[in-house]
mmCIF file of C-alpha atoms in Angstrom:
data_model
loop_
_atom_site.group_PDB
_atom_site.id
_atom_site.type_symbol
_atom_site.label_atom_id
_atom_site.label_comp_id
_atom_site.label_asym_id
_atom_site.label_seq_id
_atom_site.Cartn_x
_atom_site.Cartn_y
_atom_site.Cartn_z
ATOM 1 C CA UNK C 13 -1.959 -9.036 22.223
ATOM 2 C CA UNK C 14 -3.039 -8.179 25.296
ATOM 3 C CA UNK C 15 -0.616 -7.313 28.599
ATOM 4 C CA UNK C 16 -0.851 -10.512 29.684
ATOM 5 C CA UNK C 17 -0.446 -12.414 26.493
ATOM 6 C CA UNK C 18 2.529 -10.833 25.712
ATOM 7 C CA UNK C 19 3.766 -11.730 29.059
ATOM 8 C CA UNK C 20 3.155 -15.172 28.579
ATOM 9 C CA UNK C 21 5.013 -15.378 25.481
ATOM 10 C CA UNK C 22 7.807 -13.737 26.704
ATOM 11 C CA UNK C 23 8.041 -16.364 29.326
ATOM 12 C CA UNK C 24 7.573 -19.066 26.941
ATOM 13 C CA UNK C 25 10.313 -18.018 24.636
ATOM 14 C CA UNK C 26 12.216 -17.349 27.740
ATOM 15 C CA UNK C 27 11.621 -21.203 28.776
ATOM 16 C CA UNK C 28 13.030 -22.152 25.293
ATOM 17 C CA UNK C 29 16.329 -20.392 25.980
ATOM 18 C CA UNK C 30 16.818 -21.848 29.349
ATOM 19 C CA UNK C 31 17.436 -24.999 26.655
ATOM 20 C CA UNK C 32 19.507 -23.780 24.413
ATOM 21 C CA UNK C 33 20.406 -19.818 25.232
ATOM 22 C CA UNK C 34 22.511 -19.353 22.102
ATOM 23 C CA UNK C 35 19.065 -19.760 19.809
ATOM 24 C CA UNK C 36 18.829 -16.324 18.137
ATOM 25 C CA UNK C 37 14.830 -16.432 17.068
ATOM 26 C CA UNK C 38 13.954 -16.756 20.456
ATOM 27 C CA UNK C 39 15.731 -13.730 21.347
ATOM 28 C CA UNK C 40 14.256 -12.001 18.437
ATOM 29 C CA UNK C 41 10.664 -12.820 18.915
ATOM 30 C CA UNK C 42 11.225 -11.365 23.001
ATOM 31 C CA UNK C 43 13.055 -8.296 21.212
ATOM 32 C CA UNK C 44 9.777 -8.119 19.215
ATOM 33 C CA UNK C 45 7.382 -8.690 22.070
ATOM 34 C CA UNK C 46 9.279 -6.060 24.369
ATOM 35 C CA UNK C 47 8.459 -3.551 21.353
ATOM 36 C CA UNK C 48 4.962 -4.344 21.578
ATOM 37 C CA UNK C 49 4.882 -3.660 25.320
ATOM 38 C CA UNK C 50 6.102 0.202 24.280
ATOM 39 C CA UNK C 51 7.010 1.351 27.717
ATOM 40 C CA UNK C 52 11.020 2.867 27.877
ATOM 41 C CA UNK C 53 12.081 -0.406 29.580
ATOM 42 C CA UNK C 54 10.654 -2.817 27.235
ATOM 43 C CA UNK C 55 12.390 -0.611 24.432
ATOM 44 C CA UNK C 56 15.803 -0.698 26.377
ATOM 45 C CA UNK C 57 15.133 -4.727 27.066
ATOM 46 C CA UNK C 58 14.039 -5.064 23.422
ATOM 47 C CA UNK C 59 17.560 -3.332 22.304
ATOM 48 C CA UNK C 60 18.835 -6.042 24.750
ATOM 49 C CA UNK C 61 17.393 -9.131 23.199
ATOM 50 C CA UNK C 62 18.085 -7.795 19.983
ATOM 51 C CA UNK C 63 21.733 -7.489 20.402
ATOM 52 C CA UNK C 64 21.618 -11.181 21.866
ATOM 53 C CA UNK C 65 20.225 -12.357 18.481
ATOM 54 C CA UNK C 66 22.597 -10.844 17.064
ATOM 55 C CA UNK C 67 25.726 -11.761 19.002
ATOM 56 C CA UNK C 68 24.412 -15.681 18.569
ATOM 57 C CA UNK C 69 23.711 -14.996 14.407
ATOM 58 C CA UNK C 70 25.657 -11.832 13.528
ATOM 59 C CA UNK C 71 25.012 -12.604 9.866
ATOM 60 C CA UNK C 72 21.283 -12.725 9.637
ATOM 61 C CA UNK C 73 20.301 -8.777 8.486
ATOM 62 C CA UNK C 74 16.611 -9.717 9.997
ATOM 63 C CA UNK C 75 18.376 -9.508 13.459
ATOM 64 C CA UNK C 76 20.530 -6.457 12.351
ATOM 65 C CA UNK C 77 17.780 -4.476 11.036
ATOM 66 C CA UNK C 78 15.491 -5.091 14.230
ATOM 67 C CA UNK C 79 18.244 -3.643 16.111
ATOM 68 C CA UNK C 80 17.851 -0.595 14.463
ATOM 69 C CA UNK C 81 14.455 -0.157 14.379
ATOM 70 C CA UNK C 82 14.142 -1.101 18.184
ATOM 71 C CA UNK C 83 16.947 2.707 18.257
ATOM 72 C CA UNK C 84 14.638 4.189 16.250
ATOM 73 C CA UNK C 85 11.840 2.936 18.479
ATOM 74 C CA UNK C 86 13.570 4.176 21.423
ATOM 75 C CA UNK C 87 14.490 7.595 19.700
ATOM 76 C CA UNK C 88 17.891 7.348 18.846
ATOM 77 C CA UNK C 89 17.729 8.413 15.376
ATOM 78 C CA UNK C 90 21.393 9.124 14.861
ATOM 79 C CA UNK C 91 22.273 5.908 16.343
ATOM 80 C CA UNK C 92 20.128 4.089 13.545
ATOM 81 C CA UNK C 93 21.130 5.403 10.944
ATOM 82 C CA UNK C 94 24.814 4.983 11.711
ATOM 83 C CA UNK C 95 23.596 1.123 12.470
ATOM 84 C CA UNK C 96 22.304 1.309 9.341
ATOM 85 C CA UNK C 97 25.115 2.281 7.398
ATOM 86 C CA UNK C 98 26.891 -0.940 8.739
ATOM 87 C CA UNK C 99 24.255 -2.956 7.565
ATOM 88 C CA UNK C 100 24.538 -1.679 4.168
ATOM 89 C CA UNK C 101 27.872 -1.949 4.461
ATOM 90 C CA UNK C 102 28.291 -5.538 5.515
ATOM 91 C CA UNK C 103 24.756 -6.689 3.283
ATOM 92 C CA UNK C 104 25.095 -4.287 -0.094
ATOM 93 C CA UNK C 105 22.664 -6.443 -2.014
ATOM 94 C CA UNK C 106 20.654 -7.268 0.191
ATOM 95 C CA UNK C 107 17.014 -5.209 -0.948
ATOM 96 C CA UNK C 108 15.181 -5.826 3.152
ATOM 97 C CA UNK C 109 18.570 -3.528 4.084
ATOM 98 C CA UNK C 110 17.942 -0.956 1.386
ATOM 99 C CA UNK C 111 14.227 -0.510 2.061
ATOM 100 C CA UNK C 112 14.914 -0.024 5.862
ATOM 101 C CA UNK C 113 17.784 2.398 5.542
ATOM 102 C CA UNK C 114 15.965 4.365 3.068
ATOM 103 C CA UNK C 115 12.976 4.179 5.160
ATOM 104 C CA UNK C 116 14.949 5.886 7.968
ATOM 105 C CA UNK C 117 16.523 8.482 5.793
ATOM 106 C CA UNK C 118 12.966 9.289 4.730
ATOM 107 C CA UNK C 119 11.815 9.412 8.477
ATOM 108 C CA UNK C 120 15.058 11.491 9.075
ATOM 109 C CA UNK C 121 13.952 14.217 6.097
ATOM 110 C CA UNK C 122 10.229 14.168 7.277
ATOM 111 C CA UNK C 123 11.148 14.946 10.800
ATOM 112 C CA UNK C 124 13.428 17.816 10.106
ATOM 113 C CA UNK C 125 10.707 19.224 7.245
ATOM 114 C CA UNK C 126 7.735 19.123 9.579
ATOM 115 C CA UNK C 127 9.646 20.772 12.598
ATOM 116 C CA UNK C 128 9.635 23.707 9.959
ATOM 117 C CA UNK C 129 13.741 24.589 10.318
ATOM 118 C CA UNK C 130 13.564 24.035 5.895
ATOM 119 C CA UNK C 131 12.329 27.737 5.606
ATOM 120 C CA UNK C 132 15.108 29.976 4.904
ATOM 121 C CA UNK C 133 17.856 27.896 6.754
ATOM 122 C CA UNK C 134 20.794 26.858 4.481
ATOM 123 C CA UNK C 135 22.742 24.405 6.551
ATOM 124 C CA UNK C 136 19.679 22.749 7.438
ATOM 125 C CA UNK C 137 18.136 23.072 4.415
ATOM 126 C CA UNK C 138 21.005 21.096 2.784
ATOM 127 C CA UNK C 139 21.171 18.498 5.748
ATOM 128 C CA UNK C 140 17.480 18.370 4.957
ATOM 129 C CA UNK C 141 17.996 18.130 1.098
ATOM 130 C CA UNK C 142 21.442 15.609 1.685
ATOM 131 C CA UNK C 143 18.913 13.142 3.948
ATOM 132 C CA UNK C 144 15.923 13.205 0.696
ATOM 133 C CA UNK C 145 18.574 12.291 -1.691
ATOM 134 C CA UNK C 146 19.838 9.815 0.563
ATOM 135 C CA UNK C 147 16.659 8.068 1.091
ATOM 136 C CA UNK C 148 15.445 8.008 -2.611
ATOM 137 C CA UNK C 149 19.120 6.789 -3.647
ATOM 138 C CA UNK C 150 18.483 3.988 -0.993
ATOM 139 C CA UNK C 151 15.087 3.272 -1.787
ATOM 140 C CA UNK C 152 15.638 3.438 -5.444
ATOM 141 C CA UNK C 153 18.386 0.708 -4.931
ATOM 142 C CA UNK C 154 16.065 -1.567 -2.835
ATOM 143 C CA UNK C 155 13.820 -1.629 -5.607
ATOM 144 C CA UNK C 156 16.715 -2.601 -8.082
ATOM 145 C CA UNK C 157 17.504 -5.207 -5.787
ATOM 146 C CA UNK C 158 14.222 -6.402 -5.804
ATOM 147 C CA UNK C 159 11.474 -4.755 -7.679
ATOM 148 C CA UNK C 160 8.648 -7.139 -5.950
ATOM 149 C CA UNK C 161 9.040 -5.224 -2.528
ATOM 150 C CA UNK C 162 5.974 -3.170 -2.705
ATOM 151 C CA UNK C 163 6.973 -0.992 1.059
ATOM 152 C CA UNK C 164 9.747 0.439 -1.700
ATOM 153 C CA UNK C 165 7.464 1.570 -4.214
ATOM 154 C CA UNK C 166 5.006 3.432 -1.137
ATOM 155 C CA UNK C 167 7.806 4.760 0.542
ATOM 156 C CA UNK C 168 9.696 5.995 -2.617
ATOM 157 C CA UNK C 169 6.138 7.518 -3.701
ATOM 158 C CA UNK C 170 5.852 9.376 -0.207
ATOM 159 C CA UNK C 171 9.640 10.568 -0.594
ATOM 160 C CA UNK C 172 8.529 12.475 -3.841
ATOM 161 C CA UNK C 173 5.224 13.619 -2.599
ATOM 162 C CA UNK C 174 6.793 15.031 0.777
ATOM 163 C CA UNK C 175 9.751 16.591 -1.357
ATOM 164 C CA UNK C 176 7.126 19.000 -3.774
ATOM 165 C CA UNK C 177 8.689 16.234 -6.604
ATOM 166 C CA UNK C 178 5.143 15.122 -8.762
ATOM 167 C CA UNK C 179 7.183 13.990 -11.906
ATOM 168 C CA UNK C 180 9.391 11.672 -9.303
ATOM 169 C CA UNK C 181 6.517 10.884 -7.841
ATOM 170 C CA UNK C 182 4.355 9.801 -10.978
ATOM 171 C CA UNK C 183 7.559 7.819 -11.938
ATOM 172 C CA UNK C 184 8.005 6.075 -8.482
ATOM 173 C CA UNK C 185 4.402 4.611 -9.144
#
């Protein structure tokens, strides 16, 4: 969508809450449409939105895991994956929460590989190791949960393949 689409459909969803403000997939779809935008206000309004979803529906883990991937979005890492953690704390089986905080585990490892600070560095070296197990624990679980989610299966694959791991990686396929 273009700038002004996405305007537009931010107004209409806007319209829809002057009816009823307490309807949480409006406030998703503007938390959604502000991500699109991808300027640093439309990330801090999308965080906004999303935490109004969530405050109408706090028990839909669609809502909770947009929230984190709008702080991820805005470069709050840290803040993620702690929001994370409560998701997969308050959803255990759920195999959408799995995928995503194993998905941002895996972004955590890949981020602290690739700035290069693995080489010869032993507390970061185990953070770094800590964060791969993490993310192929959580992504292996996702796919227990449900072995028809096929971002688990990619992502697992990419974990092994980033980690030096082929015979984890012939197995994740």
């Amino acid at each position: 969508l273009n700038d002004g689409h996405l305007q537009n459909s931010i107004k209409a969803f806007k319209r829809v809450l002057q009816a009823d403000d307490h309807y949480a997939p409006a406030h998703e779809q503007i938390a959604r449409l502000h991500l699109q935008e991808d300027t640093p206000d439309s990330r801090r309004l999308a965080e906004f939105a999303a935490r109004q979803a969530i405050n109408h529906d706090p028990n839909n883990p669609m809502y909770q895991l947009l929230l984190g991937d709008v702080m991820l979005f805005r470069g709050f890492r840290h803040n993620a994956g702690k929001h994370y953690d409560e998701i997969l704390a308050k959803f255990p089986n759920s195999a959408e929460v799995a995928l995503n905080a194993g998905r941002n585990a895996l972004i955590e490892f890949m981020m602290t590989k690739d700035r290069g600070v693995i080489m010869g560095r032993g507390a970061t070296q185990e953070f770094t190791e800590k964060t791969w197990d993490r993310a192929t624990l959580l992504l292996d679980k996702s796919l227990t949960l449900d072995p028809t989610v096929r971002d688990g299966y990619y992502l697992l694959g990419l974990a092994h393949l980033e980690y030096n791991e082929p015979v984890g990686l012939m197995q994740a396929m």
